[in-house]
Amino acid sequence: MGLAASHFLSDRSIDHVVFERGEVANSWRRERWDSLRLLTPNWQSRLPGLRYEGPDPDGYMTVGEVTEFIERFAAVSRAPVRTGVNVTSVRRTGDGYHVTTSHGEIHSRAVVIASGACNQPTVPPFKDAVPGSVRQLTPFGYRDPAQLPDGGVLVVGASATGVQLAAELKRSGRPVTLSVGEHVRLPRTYRGRDVLWWMDASGVWDQRYDEVEDLTRARRLPSPQLIGTPERTTLDLNALASMGVELVGRWSAVRDGRALLSGGLRNVLSLADLKMERLLDTFDEWAKTDKYADKYAGRYAGRYAGRYADGYEAEAGPPERFAPTRVPESTRLHLDLRSGEIAAIVWATGFRPDYGWLDVPVVDAKGQLQHEGGVAGSPGLYALGLPVLRRRRSTFMCGTEDDARAVIDHLARYLAVRR
Ligand SMILES: Cc1cc2nc3c(=O)[nH]c(=O)nc-3n(C[C@H](O)[C@H](O)[C@H](O)COP(=O)(O)OP(=O)(O)OC[C@H]3O[C@@H](n4cnc5c(N)ncnc54)[C@H](O)[C@@H]3O)c2cc1C
């Protein structure tokens, strides 16, 4: 995101520098597991002025390919990146910000925070009550199944990370239990297209932050249960159960060495089914309209323009509905963590940003940056790369360009007025 901001700052000849504590694409080099592929298809991998142009637009990039893609963007955009420079403090001064880094200090009239939304894994505090005999890992420490001790694995969290790791660990021959809380169920393909194509084309992903009914909730929504595989496999809880993964309820506490699990699994499963149905209804409704041609005439001129002037209904396969998530006949309400049944726990319970270096009072008690569409509550301070920053797509690479353009527009106006 810092590179995208740089692209638009350069467009406007605004003098700037991008500080990166590691290397370009640091999070993709250091904080992802080996088998990870993007869950967004290649054609959605786009950054300002750079599109995927390879032979497999419907495929999903590996971590290595994402890293290369971002490196190429840095090279093409000639961003003034200083790698290996850690920002340790940003403080407001009379006419701007005093920035302290591991390599010295600078003064800046404006600051764009593009330090990422996923700097640290979120792990519930009761992790400290887990017996020491059980190995605990987060997605930042996990690389592949060989790292884990032999024996059963408890994966906690059933969003994108949790379902992907549960499947990989099960395939490695281990008994896997998956603790399931609130989640977003999605099929990989719908009516012959990637489900994220539908999110994009139907306008669901374009919904603006100031149009979303419950913005706080939208910003906290877990990632969808999707995996990017060459086979375009759906990886929902039915698929995992068919592989032999045991589903249990949300983990709420540890007492006397036992994990206490919620009895509300049935409700959680039916809620996710219901929400998926409603989303598919939205897609079906949209397919009957003629908005498709208008939208795509602009964005993907040449590729799809004008093809569906009468709506997409005639082109798509028939509407599909998917089997409800199978509720296990009996679910365990606790797991004895001292019995040896569980040798390792993988916490796939989400990620959070780290603003420990930001000495400006714009972070709330929950550690979230307060902002209005990327404009923080301190003059000349901006943010990029946060969930539903300006649109629902903001969390993904395909949301970068529009968000960065709008935020840098605002920043340029701010500087112009001050001048
Ligand atoms: C497991 C996982 C899977 C994902 N899958 C997808 C996907 O399939 N498709 C998709 O579009 N998106 C995906 N995303 C989201 C994707 O990571 C973001 O869209 C993208 O990385 C956002 O880029 P960013 O620059 O905002 O944050 P980051 O990639 O986190 O970059 C922030 C950078 O800031 C640096 N930094 C942080 N603090 C400091 C500091 N104090 N000083 C100096 N440098 C600092 C970090 O080293 C890092 O390089 C995924 C995210 C995760 C965690």
Short mmCIF file of C-alpha atoms and ligand atoms in Angstrom, two decimals:
data_model
loop_
_atom_site.label_atom_id
_atom_site.label_comp_id
_atom_site.label_asym_id
_atom_site.label_seq_id
_atom_site.Cartn_x
_atom_site.Cartn_y
_atom_site.Cartn_z
CA MET A 1 0.00 0.00 0.00
CA GLY A 2 2.94 2.29 0.71
CA LEU A 3 4.08 1.74 -2.88
CA ALA A 4 0.64 2.63 -4.24
CA ALA A 5 0.61 5.83 -2.18
CA SER A 6 4.06 6.60 -3.59
CA HIS A 7 2.76 6.07 -7.14
CA PHE A 8 0.11 8.77 -6.72
CA LEU A 9 2.43 11.11 -4.81
CA SER A 10 4.93 10.88 -7.70
CA ASP A 11 2.11 11.57 -10.19
CA ARG A 12 1.57 14.84 -8.36
CA SER A 13 5.29 15.58 -7.94
CA ILE A 14 4.96 15.53 -4.16
CA ASP A 15 8.34 14.92 -2.59
CA HIS A 16 8.19 11.81 -0.37
CA VAL A 17 9.96 8.74 0.96
CA VAL A 18 8.67 5.22 1.79
CA PHE A 19 10.17 3.61 4.90
CA GLU A 20 10.13 -0.20 5.05
CA ARG A 21 11.59 -2.00 8.04
CA GLY A 22 12.30 -5.16 6.04
CA GLU A 23 12.38 -5.66 2.27
CA VAL A 24 9.80 -4.77 -0.36
CA ALA A 25 6.83 -7.18 0.08
CA ASN A 26 8.06 -7.97 3.58
CA SER A 27 4.82 -9.47 4.88
CA TRP A 28 4.70 -11.88 1.95
CA ARG A 29 8.32 -12.93 2.47
CA ARG A 30 8.25 -13.35 6.25
CA GLU A 31 4.73 -13.83 7.54
CA ARG A 32 3.07 -16.41 5.28
CA TRP A 33 3.15 -20.22 5.23
CA ASP A 34 4.78 -22.15 2.38
CA SER A 35 1.72 -23.54 0.56
CA LEU A 36 -0.31 -20.30 0.66
CA ARG A 37 -1.79 -19.03 -2.55
CA LEU A 38 -3.88 -15.90 -2.90
CA LEU A 39 -7.57 -16.56 -2.59
CA THR A 40 -8.21 -13.78 -5.11
CA PRO A 41 -7.84 -14.83 -8.77
CA ASN A 42 -4.91 -13.51 -10.82
CA TRP A 43 -7.05 -11.14 -12.88
CA GLN A 44 -7.91 -9.38 -9.60
CA SER A 45 -4.22 -8.85 -8.80
CA ARG A 46 -3.83 -5.27 -9.87
CA LEU A 47 -1.89 -2.32 -8.56
CA PRO A 48 -1.83 1.22 -9.99
CA GLY A 49 -0.55 0.87 -13.56
CA LEU A 50 0.22 -2.84 -13.18
CA ARG A 51 -2.07 -5.70 -14.17
CA TYR A 52 -1.57 -9.45 -14.16
CA GLU A 53 -0.78 -10.30 -17.76
CA GLY A 54 0.26 -13.95 -17.45
CA PRO A 55 -1.29 -16.99 -19.12
CA ASP A 56 -3.60 -17.98 -16.23
CA PRO A 57 -5.96 -15.09 -15.31
CA ASP A 58 -8.26 -17.45 -13.40
CA GLY A 59 -5.43 -19.04 -11.35
CA TYR A 60 -4.17 -17.98 -7.91
CA MET A 61 -0.67 -16.65 -7.17
CA THR A 62 1.74 -18.44 -4.90
CA VAL A 63 3.53 -16.43 -2.22
CA GLY A 64 6.63 -16.28 -4.44
CA GLU A 65 4.57 -14.94 -7.35
CA VAL A 66 2.94 -12.26 -5.16
CA THR A 67 6.37 -11.18 -3.94
CA GLU A 68 7.62 -10.90 -7.54
CA PHE A 69 4.50 -8.98 -8.56
CA ILE A 70 5.01 -6.41 -5.79
CA GLU A 71 8.75 -6.19 -6.52
CA ARG A 72 7.91 -5.48 -10.16
CA PHE A 73 5.51 -2.74 -9.07
CA ALA A 74 8.23 -1.14 -6.91
CA ALA A 75 10.64 -1.22 -9.85
CA VAL A 76 8.18 0.09 -12.47
CA SER A 77 6.89 2.86 -10.22
CA ARG A 78 10.44 3.80 -9.13
CA ALA A 79 9.19 4.30 -5.61
CA PRO A 80 11.75 5.97 -3.33
CA VAL A 81 11.76 3.09 -0.85
CA ARG A 82 14.32 2.94 1.94
CA THR A 83 14.37 -0.67 3.06
CA GLY A 84 15.67 -1.81 6.44
CA VAL A 85 14.42 1.38 8.06
CA ASN A 86 12.11 0.87 11.02
CA VAL A 87 9.84 3.74 12.03
CA THR A 88 9.93 3.84 15.82
CA SER A 89 7.95 7.01 16.51
CA VAL A 90 5.68 9.50 14.74
CA ARG A 91 4.81 12.61 16.75
CA ARG A 92 2.79 15.68 15.84
CA THR A 93 4.76 18.90 15.86
CA GLY A 94 3.53 22.42 15.14
CA ASP A 95 3.39 22.12 11.36
CA GLY A 96 3.60 18.42 10.66
CA TYR A 97 5.14 15.26 12.07
CA HIS A 98 8.44 14.37 13.63
CA VAL A 99 9.38 10.87 12.43
CA THR A 100 12.02 8.85 14.27
CA THR A 101 13.47 5.84 12.51
CA SER A 102 16.19 3.28 13.16
CA HIS A 103 18.32 5.36 10.75
CA GLY A 104 17.67 8.91 11.91
CA GLU A 105 14.92 11.49 12.14
CA ILE A 106 12.98 13.52 9.61
CA HIS A 107 10.29 16.14 9.61
CA SER A 108 7.30 15.62 7.36
CA ARG A 109 4.28 17.79 6.56
CA ALA A 110 2.08 14.70 6.15
CA VAL A 111 2.29 10.98 6.94
CA VAL A 112 0.55 8.02 5.27
CA ILE A 113 0.30 5.00 7.56
CA ALA A 114 0.58 1.95 5.30
CA SER A 115 2.05 -0.40 7.85
CA GLY A 116 -0.56 -3.12 7.29
CA ALA A 117 -3.66 -4.46 9.04
CA CYS A 118 -2.15 -7.83 9.91
CA ASN A 119 1.10 -7.11 11.80
CA GLN A 120 0.42 -9.54 14.63
CA PRO A 121 -1.70 -12.66 15.06
CA THR A 122 -4.57 -12.23 17.52
CA VAL A 123 -4.58 -14.98 20.14
CA PRO A 124 -7.05 -15.16 23.08
CA PRO A 125 -5.50 -14.55 26.51
CA PHE A 126 -6.43 -18.06 27.75
CA LYS A 127 -3.57 -19.41 25.62
CA ASP A 128 -1.48 -18.96 28.78
CA ALA A 129 -3.59 -21.58 30.56
CA VAL A 130 -2.85 -24.26 27.93
CA PRO A 131 -0.63 -27.01 29.40
CA GLY A 132 3.03 -26.64 28.42
CA SER A 133 3.06 -30.12 26.84
CA VAL A 134 0.95 -28.78 23.94
CA ARG A 135 2.87 -26.89 21.24
CA GLN A 136 1.23 -23.60 20.20
CA LEU A 137 1.71 -21.87 16.85
CA THR A 138 0.28 -18.87 15.04
CA PRO A 139 0.11 -18.48 11.24
CA PHE A 140 3.25 -16.27 11.48
CA GLY A 141 5.27 -19.16 12.93
CA TYR A 142 3.68 -21.93 10.85
CA ARG A 143 5.42 -22.93 7.64
CA ASP A 144 4.37 -26.55 6.90
CA PRO A 145 2.98 -29.65 8.69
CA ALA A 146 6.46 -31.18 9.19
CA GLN A 147 7.12 -28.52 11.84
CA LEU A 148 4.47 -29.93 14.17
CA PRO A 149 4.97 -32.81 16.60
CA ASP A 150 3.23 -36.09 15.74
CA GLY A 151 -0.31 -36.36 17.07
CA GLY A 152 -3.58 -34.48 16.97
CA VAL A 153 -3.84 -30.82 16.05
CA LEU A 154 -6.48 -28.38 17.21
CA VAL A 155 -6.94 -25.57 14.70
CA VAL A 156 -8.77 -22.63 16.24
CA GLY A 157 -10.77 -20.43 13.86
CA ALA A 158 -12.57 -21.38 10.66
CA SER A 159 -11.93 -18.40 8.40
CA ALA A 160 -9.61 -18.50 5.39
CA THR A 161 -6.45 -19.28 7.37
CA GLY A 162 -8.08 -21.86 9.66
CA VAL A 163 -9.79 -23.88 6.94
CA GLN A 164 -6.68 -23.84 4.74
CA LEU A 165 -4.39 -25.01 7.55
CA ALA A 166 -6.89 -27.61 8.82
CA ALA A 167 -7.04 -29.14 5.33
CA GLU A 168 -3.26 -29.15 4.92
CA LEU A 169 -2.69 -30.70 8.36
CA LYS A 170 -5.36 -33.34 7.76
CA ARG A 171 -3.76 -34.27 4.45
CA SER A 172 -0.45 -34.70 6.28
CA GLY A 173 -2.05 -37.65 8.12
CA ARG A 174 -2.79 -36.03 11.48
CA PRO A 175 -6.09 -36.12 13.37
CA VAL A 176 -7.44 -32.56 13.12
CA THR A 177 -10.10 -30.86 15.22
CA LEU A 178 -11.39 -27.48 14.07
CA SER A 179 -12.92 -25.05 16.54
CA VAL A 180 -15.54 -23.06 14.63
CA GLY A 181 -16.73 -19.57 15.56
CA GLU A 182 -18.42 -16.97 13.35
CA HIS A 183 -17.35 -17.45 9.74
CA VAL A 184 -18.18 -16.48 6.17
CA ARG A 185 -19.07 -19.47 3.98
CA LEU A 186 -18.62 -19.11 0.22
CA PRO A 187 -18.45 -21.54 -2.69
CA ARG A 188 -15.29 -21.15 -4.79
CA THR A 189 -17.31 -20.90 -8.00
CA TYR A 190 -20.89 -19.87 -8.60
CA ARG A 191 -22.85 -20.22 -11.83
CA GLY A 192 -19.64 -20.99 -13.69
CA ARG A 193 -17.59 -18.07 -12.39
CA ASP A 194 -15.24 -17.46 -9.48
CA VAL A 195 -17.35 -16.24 -6.57
CA LEU A 196 -15.09 -13.18 -6.28
CA TRP A 197 -15.98 -12.31 -9.86
CA TRP A 198 -19.57 -12.09 -8.62
CA MET A 199 -18.53 -9.93 -5.65
CA ASP A 200 -16.78 -7.61 -8.06
CA ALA A 201 -19.26 -7.52 -10.94
CA SER A 202 -22.41 -7.25 -8.80
CA GLY A 203 -21.01 -4.21 -7.00
CA VAL A 204 -21.00 -5.86 -3.54
CA TRP A 205 -17.27 -5.17 -3.20
CA ASP A 206 -17.75 -1.59 -4.39
CA GLN A 207 -20.00 -0.65 -1.50
CA ARG A 208 -18.52 2.45 0.13
CA TYR A 209 -17.67 2.69 3.82
CA ASP A 210 -20.26 5.46 4.28
CA GLU A 211 -22.98 3.27 2.72
CA VAL A 212 -22.35 0.24 4.92
CA GLU A 213 -25.05 -0.13 7.58
CA ASP A 214 -22.87 -1.40 10.42
CA LEU A 215 -19.36 -0.24 9.59
CA THR A 216 -17.75 -1.45 12.83
CA ARG A 217 -19.07 -4.93 12.18
CA ALA A 218 -18.11 -4.86 8.49
CA ARG A 219 -14.56 -3.91 9.46
CA ARG A 220 -14.39 -6.87 11.85
CA LEU A 221 -15.84 -9.43 9.42
CA PRO A 222 -13.65 -12.54 9.20
CA SER A 223 -12.04 -13.50 5.88
CA PRO A 224 -14.16 -15.80 3.67
CA GLN A 225 -13.67 -19.58 3.70
CA LEU A 226 -11.84 -19.67 0.38
CA ILE A 227 -8.68 -21.29 -0.93
CA GLY A 228 -6.92 -20.69 -4.24
CA THR A 229 -6.12 -24.03 -5.87
CA PRO A 230 -5.60 -24.90 -9.54
CA GLU A 231 -8.74 -27.10 -9.28
CA ARG A 232 -10.80 -24.18 -7.89
CA THR A 233 -11.89 -26.33 -4.97
CA THR A 234 -14.54 -25.21 -2.49
CA LEU A 235 -13.16 -25.53 1.03
CA ASP A 236 -16.18 -25.18 3.29
CA LEU A 237 -16.90 -27.09 6.49
CA ASN A 238 -18.70 -29.88 4.59
CA ALA A 239 -15.53 -30.43 2.55
CA LEU A 240 -13.42 -30.51 5.71
CA ALA A 241 -15.81 -32.89 7.48
CA SER A 242 -15.68 -35.20 4.44
CA MET A 243 -11.90 -35.24 4.77
CA GLY A 244 -12.30 -36.38 8.39
CA VAL A 245 -11.76 -33.08 10.22
CA GLU A 246 -13.78 -33.02 13.46
CA LEU A 247 -15.81 -29.84 13.96
CA VAL A 248 -16.32 -28.44 17.45
CA GLY A 249 -17.75 -25.16 18.75
CA ARG A 250 -16.01 -21.92 19.59
CA TRP A 251 -13.33 -22.24 22.24
CA SER A 252 -14.25 -19.99 25.14
CA ALA A 253 -11.95 -20.82 28.08
CA VAL A 254 -9.48 -23.26 29.65
CA ARG A 255 -10.35 -24.84 32.96
CA ASP A 256 -8.23 -27.46 34.74
CA GLY A 257 -6.33 -28.23 31.55
CA ARG A 258 -9.52 -28.66 29.51
CA ALA A 259 -10.60 -26.54 26.55
CA LEU A 260 -14.23 -25.49 27.05
CA LEU A 261 -16.13 -25.37 23.77
CA SER A 262 -19.40 -23.63 22.95
CA GLY A 263 -22.53 -25.70 22.45
CA GLY A 264 -23.79 -23.25 19.83
CA LEU A 265 -22.15 -24.82 16.79
CA ARG A 266 -25.49 -25.60 15.11
CA ASN A 267 -26.52 -21.92 15.27
CA VAL A 268 -23.17 -20.70 13.96
CA LEU A 269 -23.40 -23.09 11.01
CA SER A 270 -26.95 -22.15 10.09
CA LEU A 271 -26.19 -18.43 10.34
CA ALA A 272 -23.29 -18.81 7.89
CA ASP A 273 -25.51 -20.84 5.53
CA LEU A 274 -28.22 -18.19 5.71
CA LYS A 275 -25.80 -15.36 4.96
CA MET A 276 -24.36 -17.24 2.01
CA GLU A 277 -27.88 -17.85 0.61
CA ARG A 278 -28.66 -14.13 0.89
CA LEU A 279 -25.47 -13.20 -0.89
CA LEU A 280 -26.24 -15.65 -3.71
CA ASP A 281 -29.74 -14.13 -3.94
CA THR A 282 -28.08 -10.73 -4.38
CA PHE A 283 -25.95 -12.12 -7.22
CA ASP A 284 -29.00 -13.67 -8.90
CA GLU A 285 -30.94 -10.44 -8.68
CA TRP A 286 -28.05 -8.49 -10.11
CA ALA A 287 -27.61 -10.97 -12.99
CA LYS A 288 -31.10 -10.06 -14.20
CA THR A 289 -30.21 -6.37 -14.51
CA ASP A 290 -28.24 -4.63 -17.22
CA LYS A 291 -25.76 -2.92 -14.92
CA TYR A 292 -23.07 -5.35 -15.98
CA ALA A 293 -22.44 -3.80 -19.36
CA ASP A 294 -22.18 -0.27 -17.92
CA LYS A 295 -19.76 -1.22 -15.19
CA TYR A 296 -17.46 -3.34 -17.26
CA ALA A 297 -17.41 -1.06 -20.26
CA GLY A 298 -15.24 1.24 -18.14
CA ARG A 299 -13.16 -1.02 -15.99
CA TYR A 300 -12.31 -3.87 -18.31
CA ALA A 301 -12.73 -2.21 -21.67
CA GLY A 302 -11.96 -4.72 -24.38
CA ARG A 303 -12.24 -7.81 -22.23
CA TYR A 304 -15.91 -7.82 -21.32
CA ALA A 305 -17.26 -4.52 -22.60
CA GLY A 306 -20.73 -4.65 -24.05
CA ARG A 307 -20.93 -8.42 -23.96
CA TYR A 308 -23.84 -8.60 -21.58
CA ALA A 309 -25.95 -5.66 -22.59
CA ASP A 310 -29.08 -7.54 -21.47
CA GLY A 311 -27.69 -8.50 -18.10
CA TYR A 312 -25.65 -11.55 -17.30
CA GLU A 313 -28.57 -13.93 -16.80
CA ALA A 314 -28.38 -15.49 -20.26
CA GLU A 315 -24.62 -16.08 -20.06
CA ALA A 316 -24.42 -17.57 -16.57
CA GLY A 317 -25.25 -21.12 -15.69
CA PRO A 318 -28.48 -21.66 -13.73
CA PRO A 319 -28.67 -20.38 -10.12
CA GLU A 320 -27.16 -22.87 -7.70
CA ARG A 321 -27.95 -23.62 -4.09
CA PHE A 322 -25.60 -25.60 -1.88
CA ALA A 323 -26.29 -28.28 0.73
CA PRO A 324 -26.57 -26.85 4.25
CA THR A 325 -23.52 -27.35 6.43
CA ARG A 326 -23.88 -30.78 8.04
CA VAL A 327 -24.20 -30.47 11.80
CA PRO A 328 -22.14 -33.20 13.50
CA GLU A 329 -24.36 -35.76 15.27
CA SER A 330 -22.69 -35.02 18.57
CA THR A 331 -20.12 -32.34 19.25
CA ARG A 332 -17.70 -32.41 22.11
CA LEU A 333 -18.05 -29.60 24.62
CA HIS A 334 -14.55 -29.94 26.00
CA LEU A 335 -11.18 -31.34 25.06
CA ASP A 336 -8.71 -32.63 27.60
CA LEU A 337 -5.46 -30.89 26.69
CA ARG A 338 -3.46 -33.05 29.15
CA SER A 339 -4.50 -36.42 27.70
CA GLY A 340 -1.99 -36.31 24.84
CA GLU A 341 -4.79 -36.35 22.23
CA ILE A 342 -3.89 -32.80 21.16
CA ALA A 343 -0.17 -32.38 20.50
CA ALA A 344 -0.38 -28.92 18.92
CA ILE A 345 -2.67 -25.93 18.64
CA VAL A 346 -2.69 -23.62 15.63
CA TRP A 347 -4.29 -20.27 16.45
CA ALA A 348 -6.03 -19.07 13.28
CA THR A 349 -7.93 -16.46 15.26
CA GLY A 350 -7.17 -13.43 13.14
CA PHE A 351 -4.64 -10.64 12.89
CA ARG A 352 -4.33 -7.09 14.14
CA PRO A 353 -2.32 -4.00 13.30
CA ASP A 354 0.53 -2.73 15.46
CA TYR A 355 0.66 0.99 16.15
CA GLY A 356 3.13 0.82 19.03
CA TRP A 357 5.28 3.35 17.16
CA LEU A 358 2.50 5.90 16.57
CA ASP A 359 2.58 8.65 19.22
CA VAL A 360 -0.50 10.45 17.90
CA PRO A 361 -3.82 9.92 19.76
CA VAL A 362 -5.77 8.35 16.88
CA VAL A 363 -5.84 4.71 18.07
CA ASP A 364 -8.83 3.53 20.13
CA ALA A 365 -8.85 1.29 23.21
CA LYS A 366 -9.16 -1.77 20.98
CA GLY A 367 -6.02 -0.87 19.06
CA GLN A 368 -7.85 0.24 15.90
CA LEU A 369 -6.92 3.40 14.05
CA GLN A 370 -9.76 5.95 13.99
CA HIS A 371 -10.23 7.38 10.53
CA GLU A 372 -12.85 8.53 8.03
CA GLY A 373 -12.19 6.81 4.71
CA GLY A 374 -8.43 6.84 5.41
CA VAL A 375 -8.32 10.39 6.76
CA ALA A 376 -7.19 10.13 10.40
CA GLY A 377 -8.25 12.58 13.09
CA SER A 378 -4.99 14.52 13.05
CA PRO A 379 -4.22 17.04 10.27
CA GLY A 380 -2.07 15.55 7.51
CA LEU A 381 -2.28 12.00 8.85
CA TYR A 382 -3.64 9.32 6.52
CA ALA A 383 -4.08 5.53 6.46
CA LEU A 384 -4.26 2.85 3.78
CA GLY A 385 -4.68 -0.94 3.75
CA LEU A 386 -7.29 -1.31 6.51
CA PRO A 387 -10.52 -3.33 6.23
CA VAL A 388 -13.35 -1.42 4.49
CA LEU A 389 -11.14 1.68 4.50
CA ARG A 390 -13.15 3.23 1.67
CA ARG A 391 -14.87 0.21 0.10
CA ARG A 392 -15.55 -3.40 0.93
CA ARG A 393 -12.72 -4.40 -1.40
CA SER A 394 -10.18 -2.31 0.55
CA THR A 395 -8.70 -5.33 2.34
CA PHE A 396 -7.62 -6.87 -0.96
CA MET A 397 -4.96 -5.97 -3.47
CA CYS A 398 -7.65 -5.03 -5.99
CA GLY A 399 -8.83 -2.29 -3.61
CA THR A 400 -5.44 -0.61 -3.49
CA GLU A 401 -5.65 1.65 -6.51
CA ASP A 402 -8.95 3.41 -5.80
CA ASP A 403 -8.19 3.83 -2.11
CA ALA A 404 -4.66 5.17 -2.63
CA ARG A 405 -5.83 7.59 -5.34
CA ALA A 406 -8.58 9.01 -3.10
CA VAL A 407 -6.39 9.30 -0.02
CA ILE A 408 -3.53 10.97 -1.89
CA ASP A 409 -6.04 13.35 -3.54
CA HIS A 410 -7.08 14.42 -0.06
CA LEU A 411 -3.47 14.74 1.07
CA ALA A 412 -2.58 16.87 -1.97
CA ARG A 413 -5.51 19.21 -1.26
CA TYR A 414 -4.41 19.45 2.38
CA LEU A 415 -0.87 20.44 1.38
CA ALA A 416 -2.12 22.91 -1.25
CA VAL A 417 -4.37 24.71 1.24
CA ARG A 418 -1.54 25.00 3.76
CA ARG A 419 0.79 26.41 1.16
C1 LIG B 1 -2.83 -14.71 5.43
C2 LIG B 1 -3.21 -13.61 4.50
C3 LIG B 1 -3.71 -13.91 3.24
C4 LIG B 1 -4.08 -12.88 2.37
N1 LIG B 1 -4.58 -13.21 1.14
C5 LIG B 1 -4.90 -12.23 0.29
C6 LIG B 1 -5.40 -12.51 -1.02
O1 LIG B 1 -5.60 -13.67 -1.37
N2 LIG B 1 -5.66 -11.49 -1.88
C7 LIG B 1 -5.48 -10.18 -1.51
O2 LIG B 1 -5.73 -9.31 -2.33
N3 LIG B 1 -5.05 -9.88 -0.27
C8 LIG B 1 -4.76 -10.86 0.62
N4 LIG B 1 -4.33 -10.55 1.88
C9 LIG B 1 -4.30 -9.15 2.26
C10 LIG B 1 -3.00 -8.57 1.80
O3 LIG B 1 -1.98 -8.91 2.70
C11 LIG B 1 -3.14 -7.14 1.77
O4 LIG B 1 -4.02 -6.79 0.73
C12 LIG B 1 -1.84 -6.43 1.46
O5 LIG B 1 -0.73 -7.13 1.98
C13 LIG B 1 -1.91 -5.11 2.10
O6 LIG B 1 -0.70 -4.49 1.94
P1 LIG B 1 -0.24 -3.44 2.96
O7 LIG B 1 0.91 -2.77 2.31
O8 LIG B 1 -1.36 -2.62 3.45
O9 LIG B 1 0.24 -4.29 4.24
P2 LIG B 1 1.49 -5.23 4.40
O10 LIG B 1 1.62 -6.15 3.27
O11 LIG B 1 1.38 -5.81 5.78
O12 LIG B 1 2.73 -4.23 4.36
C14 LIG B 1 3.01 -3.34 5.40
C15 LIG B 1 4.51 -3.12 5.40
O13 LIG B 1 4.82 -2.16 6.39
C16 LIG B 1 6.04 -2.53 7.03
N5 LIG B 1 6.02 -1.92 8.35
C17 LIG B 1 5.12 -2.12 9.35
N6 LIG B 1 5.44 -1.36 10.42
C18 LIG B 1 6.54 -0.65 10.09
C19 LIG B 1 7.33 0.30 10.78
N7 LIG B 1 7.05 0.69 12.01
N8 LIG B 1 8.41 0.84 10.13
C20 LIG B 1 8.72 0.46 8.85
N9 LIG B 1 7.98 -0.45 8.17
C21 LIG B 1 6.91 -1.00 8.77
C22 LIG B 1 5.97 -4.05 7.07
O14 LIG B 1 7.27 -4.62 7.15
C23 LIG B 1 5.28 -4.39 5.74
O15 LIG B 1 6.18 -4.65 4.70
C24 LIG B 1 -3.96 -11.54 2.78
C25 LIG B 1 -3.46 -11.23 4.06
C26 LIG B 1 -3.10 -12.25 4.92
C27 LIG B 1 -2.58 -11.90 6.29
#
